[in-house]
Coordinates of C-alpha atoms in Angstrom, one line a residue:
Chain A
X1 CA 7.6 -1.9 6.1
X2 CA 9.8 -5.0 5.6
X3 CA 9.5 -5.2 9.7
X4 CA 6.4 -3.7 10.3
X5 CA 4.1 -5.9 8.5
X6 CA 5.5 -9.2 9.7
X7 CA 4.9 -7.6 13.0
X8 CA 1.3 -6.2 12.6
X9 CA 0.6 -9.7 11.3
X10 CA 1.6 -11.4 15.0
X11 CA -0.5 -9.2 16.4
X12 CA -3.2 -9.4 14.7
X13 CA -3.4 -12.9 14.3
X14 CA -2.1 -13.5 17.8
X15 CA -4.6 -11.0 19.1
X16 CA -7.7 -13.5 16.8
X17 CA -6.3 -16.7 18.2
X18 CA -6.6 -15.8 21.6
X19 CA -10.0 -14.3 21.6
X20 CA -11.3 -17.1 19.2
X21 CA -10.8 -19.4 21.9
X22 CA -13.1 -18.7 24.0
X23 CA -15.8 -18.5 21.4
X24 CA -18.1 -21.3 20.7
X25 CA -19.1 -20.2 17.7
X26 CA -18.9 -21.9 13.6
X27 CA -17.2 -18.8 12.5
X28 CA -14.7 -19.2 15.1
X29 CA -14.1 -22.4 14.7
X30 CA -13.9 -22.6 10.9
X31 CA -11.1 -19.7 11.0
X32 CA -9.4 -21.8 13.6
X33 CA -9.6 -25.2 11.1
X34 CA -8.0 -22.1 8.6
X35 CA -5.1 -21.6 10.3
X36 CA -4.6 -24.9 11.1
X37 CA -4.2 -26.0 7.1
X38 CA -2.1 -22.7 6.7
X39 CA 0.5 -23.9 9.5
X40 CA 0.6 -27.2 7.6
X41 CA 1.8 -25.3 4.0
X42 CA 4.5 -22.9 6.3
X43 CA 5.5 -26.0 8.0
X44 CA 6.5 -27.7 4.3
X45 CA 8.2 -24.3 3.1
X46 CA 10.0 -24.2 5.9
X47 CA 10.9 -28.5 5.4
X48 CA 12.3 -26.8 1.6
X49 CA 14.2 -23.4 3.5
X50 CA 15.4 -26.1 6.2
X51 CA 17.5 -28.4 3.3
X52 CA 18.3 -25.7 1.2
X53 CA 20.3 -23.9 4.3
X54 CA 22.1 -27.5 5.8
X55 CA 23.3 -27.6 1.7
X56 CA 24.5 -24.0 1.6
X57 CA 25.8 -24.7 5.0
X58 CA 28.3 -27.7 4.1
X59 CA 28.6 -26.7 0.5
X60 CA 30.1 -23.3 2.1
X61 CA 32.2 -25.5 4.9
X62 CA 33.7 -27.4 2.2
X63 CA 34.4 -24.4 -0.4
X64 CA 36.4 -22.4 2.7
X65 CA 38.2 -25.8 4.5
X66 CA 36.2 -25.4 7.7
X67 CA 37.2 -27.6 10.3
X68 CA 35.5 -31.1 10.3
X69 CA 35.0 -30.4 6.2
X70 CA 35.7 -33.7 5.3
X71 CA 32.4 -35.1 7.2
X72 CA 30.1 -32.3 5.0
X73 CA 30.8 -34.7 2.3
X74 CA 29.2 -37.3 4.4
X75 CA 26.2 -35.5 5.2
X76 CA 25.3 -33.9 1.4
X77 CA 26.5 -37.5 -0.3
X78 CA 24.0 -39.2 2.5
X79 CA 21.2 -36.6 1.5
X80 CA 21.4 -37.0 -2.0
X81 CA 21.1 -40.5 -1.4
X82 CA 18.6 -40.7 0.7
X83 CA 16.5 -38.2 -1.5
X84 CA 17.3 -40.5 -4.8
X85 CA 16.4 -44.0 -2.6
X86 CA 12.8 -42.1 -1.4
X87 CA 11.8 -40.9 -4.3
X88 CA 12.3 -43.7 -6.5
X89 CA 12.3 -46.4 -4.2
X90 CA 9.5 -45.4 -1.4
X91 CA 9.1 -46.4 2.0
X92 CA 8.7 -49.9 1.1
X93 CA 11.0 -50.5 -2.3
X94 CA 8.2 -51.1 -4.4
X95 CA 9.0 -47.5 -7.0
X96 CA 10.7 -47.7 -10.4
X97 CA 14.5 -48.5 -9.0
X98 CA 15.8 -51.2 -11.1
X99 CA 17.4 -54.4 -10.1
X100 CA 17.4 -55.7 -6.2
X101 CA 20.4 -57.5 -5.4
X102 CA 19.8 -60.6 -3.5
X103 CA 21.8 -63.4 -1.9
X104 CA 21.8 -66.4 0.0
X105 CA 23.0 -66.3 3.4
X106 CA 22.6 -70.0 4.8
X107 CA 19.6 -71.2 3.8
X108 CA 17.7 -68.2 4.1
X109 CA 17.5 -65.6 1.0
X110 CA 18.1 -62.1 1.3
X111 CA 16.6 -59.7 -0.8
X112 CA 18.1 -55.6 -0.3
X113 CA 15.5 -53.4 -1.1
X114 CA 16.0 -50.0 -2.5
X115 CA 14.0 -48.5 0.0
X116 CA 13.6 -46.3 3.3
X117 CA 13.0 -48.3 5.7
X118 CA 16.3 -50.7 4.0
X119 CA 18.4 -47.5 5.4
X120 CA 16.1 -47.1 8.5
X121 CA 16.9 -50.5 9.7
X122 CA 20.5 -50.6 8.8
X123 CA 21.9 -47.4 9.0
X124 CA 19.7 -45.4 11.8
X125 CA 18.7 -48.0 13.9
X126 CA 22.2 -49.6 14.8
X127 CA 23.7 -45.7 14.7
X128 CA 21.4 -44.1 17.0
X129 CA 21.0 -47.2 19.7
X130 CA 24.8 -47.1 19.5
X131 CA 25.2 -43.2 20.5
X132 CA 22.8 -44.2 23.3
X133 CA 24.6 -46.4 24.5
X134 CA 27.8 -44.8 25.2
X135 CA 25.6 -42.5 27.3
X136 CA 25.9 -45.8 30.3
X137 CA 29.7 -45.6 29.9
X138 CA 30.4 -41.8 30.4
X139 CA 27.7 -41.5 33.0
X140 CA 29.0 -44.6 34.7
X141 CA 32.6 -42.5 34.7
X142 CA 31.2 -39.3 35.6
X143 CA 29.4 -40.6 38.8
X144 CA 32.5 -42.4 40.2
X145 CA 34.7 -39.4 39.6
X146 CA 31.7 -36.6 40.6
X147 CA 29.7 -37.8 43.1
X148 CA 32.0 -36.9 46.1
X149 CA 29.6 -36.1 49.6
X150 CA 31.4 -33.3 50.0
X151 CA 29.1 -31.3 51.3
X152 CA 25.1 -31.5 53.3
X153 CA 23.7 -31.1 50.1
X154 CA 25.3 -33.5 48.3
X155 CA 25.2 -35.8 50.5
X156 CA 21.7 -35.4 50.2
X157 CA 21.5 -35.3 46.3
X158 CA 23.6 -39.2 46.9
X159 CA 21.4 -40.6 49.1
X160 CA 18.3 -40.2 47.3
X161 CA 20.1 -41.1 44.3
X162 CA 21.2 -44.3 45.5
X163 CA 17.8 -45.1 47.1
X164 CA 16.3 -44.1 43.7
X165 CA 19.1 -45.9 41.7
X166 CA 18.7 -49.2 43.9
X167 CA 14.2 -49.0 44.4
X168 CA 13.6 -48.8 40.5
X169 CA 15.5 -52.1 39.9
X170 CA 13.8 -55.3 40.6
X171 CA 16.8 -56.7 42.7
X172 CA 16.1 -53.4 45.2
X173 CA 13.0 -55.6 46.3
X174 CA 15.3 -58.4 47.5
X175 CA 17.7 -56.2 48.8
X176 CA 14.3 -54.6 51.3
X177 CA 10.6 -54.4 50.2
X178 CA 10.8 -51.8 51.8
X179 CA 13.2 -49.7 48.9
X180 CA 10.9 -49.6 45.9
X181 CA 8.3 -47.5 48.4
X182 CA 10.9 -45.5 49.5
X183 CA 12.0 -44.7 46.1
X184 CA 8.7 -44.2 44.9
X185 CA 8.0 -41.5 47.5
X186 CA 11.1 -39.9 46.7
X187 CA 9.6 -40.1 43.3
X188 CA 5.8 -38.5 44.1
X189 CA 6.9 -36.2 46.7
X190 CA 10.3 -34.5 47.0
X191 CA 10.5 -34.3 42.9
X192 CA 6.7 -33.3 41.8
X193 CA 7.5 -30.6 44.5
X194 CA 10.2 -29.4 42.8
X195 CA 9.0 -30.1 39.0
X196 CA 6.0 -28.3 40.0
X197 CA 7.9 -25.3 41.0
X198 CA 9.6 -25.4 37.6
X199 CA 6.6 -26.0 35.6
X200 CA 5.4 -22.9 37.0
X201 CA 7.9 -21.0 36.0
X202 CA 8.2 -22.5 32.6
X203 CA 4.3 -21.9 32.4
X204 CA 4.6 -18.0 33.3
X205 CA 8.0 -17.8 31.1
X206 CA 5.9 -18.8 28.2
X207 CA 2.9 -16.6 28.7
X208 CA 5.3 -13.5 29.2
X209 CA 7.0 -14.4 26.1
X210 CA 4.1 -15.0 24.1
X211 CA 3.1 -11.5 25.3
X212 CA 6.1 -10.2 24.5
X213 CA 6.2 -11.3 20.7
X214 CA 2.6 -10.6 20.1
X215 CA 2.8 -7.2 21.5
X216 CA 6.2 -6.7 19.0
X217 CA 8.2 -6.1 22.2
X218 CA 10.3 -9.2 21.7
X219 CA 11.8 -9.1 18.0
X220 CA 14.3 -11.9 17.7
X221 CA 12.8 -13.9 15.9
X222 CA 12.4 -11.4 13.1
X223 CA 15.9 -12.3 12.4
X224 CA 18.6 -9.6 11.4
X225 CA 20.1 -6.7 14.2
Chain B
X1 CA 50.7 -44.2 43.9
X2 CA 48.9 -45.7 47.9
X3 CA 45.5 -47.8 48.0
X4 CA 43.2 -44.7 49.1
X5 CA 44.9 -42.6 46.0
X6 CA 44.3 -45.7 43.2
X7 CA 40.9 -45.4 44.8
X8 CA 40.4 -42.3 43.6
X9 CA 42.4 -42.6 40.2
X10 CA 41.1 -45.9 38.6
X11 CA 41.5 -45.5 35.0
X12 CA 38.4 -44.3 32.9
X13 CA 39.1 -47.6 31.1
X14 CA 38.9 -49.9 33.4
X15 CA 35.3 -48.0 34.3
X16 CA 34.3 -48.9 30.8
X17 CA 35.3 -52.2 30.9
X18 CA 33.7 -52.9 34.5
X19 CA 30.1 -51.0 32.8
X20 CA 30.8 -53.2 29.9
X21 CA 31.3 -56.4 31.3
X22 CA 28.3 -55.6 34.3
X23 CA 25.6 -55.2 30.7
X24 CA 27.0 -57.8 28.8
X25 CA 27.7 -60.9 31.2
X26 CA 24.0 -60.7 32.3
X27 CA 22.8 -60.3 28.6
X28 CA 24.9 -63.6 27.6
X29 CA 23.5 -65.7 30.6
X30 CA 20.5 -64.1 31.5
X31 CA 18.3 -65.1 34.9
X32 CA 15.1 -64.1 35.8
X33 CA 14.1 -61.5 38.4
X34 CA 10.2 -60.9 39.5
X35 CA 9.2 -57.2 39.1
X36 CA 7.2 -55.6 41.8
X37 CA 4.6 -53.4 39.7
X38 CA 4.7 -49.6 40.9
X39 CA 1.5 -47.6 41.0
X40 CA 1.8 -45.6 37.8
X41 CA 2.0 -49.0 35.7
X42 CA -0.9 -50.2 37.6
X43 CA -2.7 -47.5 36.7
X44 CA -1.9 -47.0 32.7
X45 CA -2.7 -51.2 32.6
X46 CA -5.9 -50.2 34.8
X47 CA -6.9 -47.8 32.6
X48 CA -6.8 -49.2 29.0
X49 CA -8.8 -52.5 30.5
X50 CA -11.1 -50.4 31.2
X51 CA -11.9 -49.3 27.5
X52 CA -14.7 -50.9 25.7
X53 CA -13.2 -52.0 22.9
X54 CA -16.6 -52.1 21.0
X55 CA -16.9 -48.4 21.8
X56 CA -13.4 -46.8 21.6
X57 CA -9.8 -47.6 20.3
X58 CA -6.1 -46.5 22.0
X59 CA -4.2 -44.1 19.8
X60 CA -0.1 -45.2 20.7
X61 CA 2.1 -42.4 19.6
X62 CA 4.9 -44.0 19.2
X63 CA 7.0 -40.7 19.6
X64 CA 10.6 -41.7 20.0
X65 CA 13.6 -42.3 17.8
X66 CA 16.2 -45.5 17.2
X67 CA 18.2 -43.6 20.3
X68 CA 16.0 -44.4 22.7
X69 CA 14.8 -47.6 20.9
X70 CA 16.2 -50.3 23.8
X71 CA 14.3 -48.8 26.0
X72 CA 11.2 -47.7 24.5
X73 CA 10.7 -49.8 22.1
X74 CA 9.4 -53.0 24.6
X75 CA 6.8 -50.6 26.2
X76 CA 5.1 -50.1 22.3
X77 CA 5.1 -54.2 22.1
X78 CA 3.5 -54.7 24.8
X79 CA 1.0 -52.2 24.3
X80 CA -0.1 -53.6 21.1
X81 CA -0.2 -57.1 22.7
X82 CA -2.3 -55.3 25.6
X83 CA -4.8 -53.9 22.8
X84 CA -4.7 -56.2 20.2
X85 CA -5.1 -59.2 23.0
X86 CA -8.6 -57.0 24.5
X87 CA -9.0 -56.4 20.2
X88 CA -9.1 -52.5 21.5
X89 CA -9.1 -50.5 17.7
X90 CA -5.5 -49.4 17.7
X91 CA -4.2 -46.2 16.0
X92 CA -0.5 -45.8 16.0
X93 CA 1.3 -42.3 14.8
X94 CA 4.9 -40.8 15.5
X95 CA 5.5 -36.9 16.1
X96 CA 9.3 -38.2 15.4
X97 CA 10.3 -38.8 11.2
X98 CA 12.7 -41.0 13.0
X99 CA 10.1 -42.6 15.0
X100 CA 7.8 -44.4 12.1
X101 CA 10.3 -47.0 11.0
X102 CA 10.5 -48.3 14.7
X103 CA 6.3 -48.3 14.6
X104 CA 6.1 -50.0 11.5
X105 CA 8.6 -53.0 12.8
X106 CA 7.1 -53.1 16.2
X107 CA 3.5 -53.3 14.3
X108 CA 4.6 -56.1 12.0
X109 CA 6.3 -58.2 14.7
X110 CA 3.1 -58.3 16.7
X111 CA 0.9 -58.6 14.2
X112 CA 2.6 -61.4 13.0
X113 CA 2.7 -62.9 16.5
X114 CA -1.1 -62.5 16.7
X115 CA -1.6 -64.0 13.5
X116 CA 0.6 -67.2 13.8
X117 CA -1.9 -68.4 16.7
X118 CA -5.2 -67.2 15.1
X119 CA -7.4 -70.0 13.8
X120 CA -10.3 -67.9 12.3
X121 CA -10.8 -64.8 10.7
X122 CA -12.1 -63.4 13.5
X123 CA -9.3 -64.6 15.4
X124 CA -6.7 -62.1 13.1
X125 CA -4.9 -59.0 13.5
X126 CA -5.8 -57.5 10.2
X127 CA -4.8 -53.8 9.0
X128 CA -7.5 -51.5 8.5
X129 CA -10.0 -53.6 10.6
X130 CA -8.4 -53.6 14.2
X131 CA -5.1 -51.6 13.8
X132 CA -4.4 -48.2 11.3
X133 CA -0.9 -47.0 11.2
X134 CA -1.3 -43.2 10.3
X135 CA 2.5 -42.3 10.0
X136 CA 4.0 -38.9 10.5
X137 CA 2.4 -35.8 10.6
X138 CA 4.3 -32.9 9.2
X139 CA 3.3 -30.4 11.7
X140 CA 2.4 -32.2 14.8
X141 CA 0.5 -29.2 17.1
X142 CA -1.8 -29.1 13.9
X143 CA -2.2 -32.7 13.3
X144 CA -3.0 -33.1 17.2
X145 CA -5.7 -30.2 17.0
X146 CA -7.1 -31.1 14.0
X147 CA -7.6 -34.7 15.6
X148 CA -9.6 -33.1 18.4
X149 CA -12.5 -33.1 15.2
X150 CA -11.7 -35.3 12.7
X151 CA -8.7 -37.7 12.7
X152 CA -9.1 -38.0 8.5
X153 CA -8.9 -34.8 8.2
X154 CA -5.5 -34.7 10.2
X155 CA -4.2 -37.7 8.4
X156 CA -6.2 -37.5 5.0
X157 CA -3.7 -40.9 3.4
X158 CA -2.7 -43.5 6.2
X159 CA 1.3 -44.6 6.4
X160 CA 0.2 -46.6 3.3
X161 CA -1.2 -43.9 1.2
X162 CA -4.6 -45.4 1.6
X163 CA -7.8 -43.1 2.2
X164 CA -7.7 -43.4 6.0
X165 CA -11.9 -41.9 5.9
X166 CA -12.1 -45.3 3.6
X167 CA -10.9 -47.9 6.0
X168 CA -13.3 -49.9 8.2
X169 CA -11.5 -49.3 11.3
X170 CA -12.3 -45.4 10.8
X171 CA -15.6 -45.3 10.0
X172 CA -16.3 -45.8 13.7
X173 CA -13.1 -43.6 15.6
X174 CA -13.5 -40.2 13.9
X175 CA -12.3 -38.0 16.7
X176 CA -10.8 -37.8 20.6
X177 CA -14.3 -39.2 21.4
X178 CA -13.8 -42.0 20.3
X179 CA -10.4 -42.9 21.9
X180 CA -10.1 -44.4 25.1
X181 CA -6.7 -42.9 25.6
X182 CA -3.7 -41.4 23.9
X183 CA -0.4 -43.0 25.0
X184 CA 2.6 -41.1 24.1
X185 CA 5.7 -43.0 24.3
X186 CA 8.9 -40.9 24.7
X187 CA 12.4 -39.9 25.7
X188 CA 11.6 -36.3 25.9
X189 CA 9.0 -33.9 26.7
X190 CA 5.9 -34.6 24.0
X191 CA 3.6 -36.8 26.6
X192 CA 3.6 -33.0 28.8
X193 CA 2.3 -31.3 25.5
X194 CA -0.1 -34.3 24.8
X195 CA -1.1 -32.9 28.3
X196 CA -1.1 -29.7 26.9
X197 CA -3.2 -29.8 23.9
X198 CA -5.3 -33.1 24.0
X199 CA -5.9 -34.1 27.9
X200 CA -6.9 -30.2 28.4
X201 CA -8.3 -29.0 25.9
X202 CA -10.5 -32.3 24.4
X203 CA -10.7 -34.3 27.6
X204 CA -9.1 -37.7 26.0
X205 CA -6.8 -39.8 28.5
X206 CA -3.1 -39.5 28.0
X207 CA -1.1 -42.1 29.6
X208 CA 3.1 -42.2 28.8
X209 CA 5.4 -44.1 28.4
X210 CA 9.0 -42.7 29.3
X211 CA 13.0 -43.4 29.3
X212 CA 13.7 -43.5 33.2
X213 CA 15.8 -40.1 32.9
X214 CA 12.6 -38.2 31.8
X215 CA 10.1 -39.9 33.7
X216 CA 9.9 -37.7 36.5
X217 CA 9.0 -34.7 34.7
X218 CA 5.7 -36.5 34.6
X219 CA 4.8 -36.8 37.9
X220 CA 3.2 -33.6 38.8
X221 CA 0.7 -34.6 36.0
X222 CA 0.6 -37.6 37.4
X223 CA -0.8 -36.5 40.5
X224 CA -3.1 -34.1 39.5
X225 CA -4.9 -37.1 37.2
X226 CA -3.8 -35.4 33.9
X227 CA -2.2 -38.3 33.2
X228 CA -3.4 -41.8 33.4
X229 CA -0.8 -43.8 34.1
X230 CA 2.8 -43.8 33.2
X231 CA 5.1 -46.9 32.2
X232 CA 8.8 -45.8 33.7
X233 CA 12.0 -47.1 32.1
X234 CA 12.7 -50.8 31.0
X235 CA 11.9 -51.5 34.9
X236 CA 8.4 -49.8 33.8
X237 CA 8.0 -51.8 30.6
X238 CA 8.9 -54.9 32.8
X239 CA 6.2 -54.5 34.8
X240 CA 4.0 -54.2 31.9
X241 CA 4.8 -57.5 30.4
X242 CA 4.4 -59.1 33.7
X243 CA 0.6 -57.7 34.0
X244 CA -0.2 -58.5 30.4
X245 CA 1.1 -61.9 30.4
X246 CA -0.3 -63.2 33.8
X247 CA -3.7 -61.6 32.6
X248 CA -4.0 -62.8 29.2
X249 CA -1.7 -66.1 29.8
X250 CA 0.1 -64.7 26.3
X251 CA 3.2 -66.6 25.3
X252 CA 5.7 -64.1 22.8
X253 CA 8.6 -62.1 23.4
X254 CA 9.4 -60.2 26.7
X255 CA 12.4 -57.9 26.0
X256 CA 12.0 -55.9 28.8
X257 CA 12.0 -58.7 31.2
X258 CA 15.2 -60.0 30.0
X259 CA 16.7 -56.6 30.3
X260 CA 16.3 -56.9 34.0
X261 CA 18.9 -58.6 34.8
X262 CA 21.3 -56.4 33.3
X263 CA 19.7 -53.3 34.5
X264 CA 20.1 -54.6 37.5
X265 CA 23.5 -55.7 37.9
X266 CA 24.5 -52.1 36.1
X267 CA 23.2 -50.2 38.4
X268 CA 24.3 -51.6 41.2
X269 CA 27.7 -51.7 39.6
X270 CA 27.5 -47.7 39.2
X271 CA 26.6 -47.7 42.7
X272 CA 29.6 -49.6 43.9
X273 CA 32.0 -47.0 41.8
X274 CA 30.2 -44.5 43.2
X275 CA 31.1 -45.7 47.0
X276 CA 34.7 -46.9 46.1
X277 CA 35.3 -43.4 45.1
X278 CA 33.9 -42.0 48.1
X279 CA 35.6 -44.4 50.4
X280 CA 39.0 -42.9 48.9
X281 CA 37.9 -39.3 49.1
X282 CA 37.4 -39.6 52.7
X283 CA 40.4 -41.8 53.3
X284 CA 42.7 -39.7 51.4
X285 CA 41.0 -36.4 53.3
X286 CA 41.9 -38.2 56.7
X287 CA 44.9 -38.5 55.9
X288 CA 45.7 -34.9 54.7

């Protein structure tokens, strides 16, 4: 039963959705608007099943001395954080925190608010541009030490990447007018070909799973053996 | 250790220094290079002055996180200067948690802007009246569904915890009706399920605006008119600034214009490493 009924539920459900598609009809329509709202309350249960496992996940890291277990502290200390500075501070630092230290940094006066967007602009901003940014240094690296012409088809693979590379910069234009087109065509021609091809794939991969789950042949997602 | 071997060997650090250098000198003492504007730009700038803005509004979904910021972050400027300089309704939204804090600074900055030069009241960027900031959705398919009827009932409280059915902006842009076009700005894959679930089946405009790594994913859609337009890269977001401030003779920041320069240069500085280590691969395979 503990299988079955999650299972006759997909179907059932998957079975409604597809049909109510392709009827016009008030009834159909409201039942969609109904599982719409009911997506929204699984979505926020699963928000709550989401934290509750990344806790029990470090707390268990740092019980056994995984690897790494120092940085779990990080992660639950930034969480409880976090939580304390939203709830009581907000979005925009205007909830029942107390005191908000300020200071005067030449002539202009700075005021730290106990607030999301405080952390947001200080903490994730910098951190995540920064990761980003490395991305230039190890693909700079990579290129030099991988992209050998070894063969036709890499050869290939090079020269449309340096006519690509070269066209989507201005200074491509003043190296020839001509580079930007060529890049472009590159661009609308040789790769929607080929993204084509894999969006069609992709497109019939998804239907077949789809299929698959709603017809219970595909059970991986019920979790468990 | 020969000349065709160092070729091949050059330390990983002195890469990292040459990548560094090739951002940063640029950066410091910046100069100016003139964009050529590529079709898909053309098109996404042709296609949101074509909106009435008496009629419909743009919804920017500003669906990216800090990450991607440098890069995305100049094409949801501009697009506010584009709309709030035509005073097209503008309805902003991330799919990204991540992605509101960015919204909420770019909205401020060129509100601001707007407002430092206005002289009336009419002249203002106000909140509610010509821009409504609706946040995050929790469950984004829903939220995009749901806005295919009613756009309240997707976001019942703006970003602001304000009724969004109350504000004045909404009594007239209830649904994908009344929005000239969605414009998804990225560094992944959401601007294909915009495709997906609001170009096919409501019929509203999606344009995109995407890192230069994912922006070829796009162009099948592109071709097939699914899409209205794409702004590609910083080079993109370039272009962009160009149009908008030649048309509407705007004075204000261009980030992505100054970024040229150092795009530039770093490219072609990849490019060169890319040759040097070819030139010893085939020097020291001669030799062998």
């Amino acid at each position: 039963m503990q299988r079955k009924l999650p299972l006759m539920i997909v179907l059932v459900i998957g079975i409604a959705m597809l049909i109510q598609f392709f009827i016009p009809h008030k009834f159909s329509k409201d039942l969609y608007m109904n599982f719409l709202d009911w997506l929204g309350i699984i979505a926020a249960f699963a928000l709550v099943l989401g934290l509750g496992s990344l806790i029990n996940h470090h707390l268990d890291k740092i019980q056994r001395k995984r690897e790494n277990w120092q940085y779990s502290w990080v992660t639950l200390i930034a969480i409880v954080i976090t939580a304390i500075i939203g709830l009581f501070g907000g979005m925009e630092g205007k909830g029942p925190l107390p005191v908000q230290p300020q200071f005067i940094l030449g002539n202009k006066l700075i005021v730290i608010k106990y607030s999301i967007q405080t952390i947001y602009d200080n903490v994730m901003t910098p951190l995540g541009g920064t990761m980003f940014a490395l991305l230039a240094f190890f693909m700079a690296s990579a290129a030099y030490r991988a992209f050998r012409a070894r063969t036709f088809e890499a050869t290939l693979l090079l020269v449309a990447a340096f006519i690509v590379m070269i066209g989507v910069v201005p200074i491509g234009y003043y190296i020839s007018p001509k580079l930007p087109h060529l890049a472009q065509w590159i661009m609308d021609v040789p790769n929607t070909a080929s993204k084509r091809g894999i969006l069609f794939g992709v497109g019939l991969g998804i239907a077949a799973t789809s299929l698959k789950i709603i017809l219970g042949i595909e059970r991986n997602w019920l979790g468990g053996k | 250790m020969k000349f065709w071997e160092y070729l091949l060997k050059i330390d990983r650090r002195v890469v990292f220094l040459v990548v560094g250098l090739s951002v940063l000198i640029p950066l410091i003492f910046p100069f100016y290079i003139k964009t050529n504007v590529m079709p898909t730009t053309q098109k996404l700038f042709d296609t949101i002055e074509e909106i009435d803005p008496g009629a419909q509004g743009i919804l920017i979904a500003a669906d990216y996180d800090p990450q991607t910021m440098p890069e995305l972050q100049p094409m949801f400027i501009v697009l506010l200067r584009h709309s709030f300089a035509r005073r097209i309704p503008v309805l902003v939204m991330s799919s990204y948690m991540q992605g509101i804090g960015l919204a909420k600074q770019g909205l401020d900055q060129v509100a601001e802007e707007f407002n430092s030069r206005a002289k009336t009241n009419a002249d203002s960027i106000i909140y509610g009246r010509d821009y409504v900031f609706l946040g995050f959705p929790p469950l984004w398919l829903a939220a995009v569904l749901r806005m295919g009827s009613d756009i309240s009932q997707a976001f019942p409280a703006d970003y602001y915890k304000n009724r969004t059915a109350s504000l004045e902006m909404m009594k007239r842009i209830k649904n994908y009706n009344d929005i000239g076009i969605v414009v998804s700005i990225a560094g992944s894959g959401i601007p294909q399920s915009w495709v997906t679930y609001a170009n096919t089946r409501f019929g509203v405009k999606v344009g995109s605006g995407a890192t230069a790594v994912m922006a070829p994913d796009f162009y099948p859609f592109l071709q097939t008119g699914q899409m209205s337009g794409m702004i590609a890269g910083l080079k993109g977001a370039s272009e962009y600034e160009y149009l908008v401030n030649t048309k509407y003779n705007l004075p204000g920041p261009t980030p992505a214009t100054k970024g040229m320069g150092s795009q530039s240069i770093a490219h072609l500085t990849i490019l060169l490493l890319v040759v040097i280590g070819n030139i010893g691969y085939f020097a020291s395979r001669r030799r062998r």
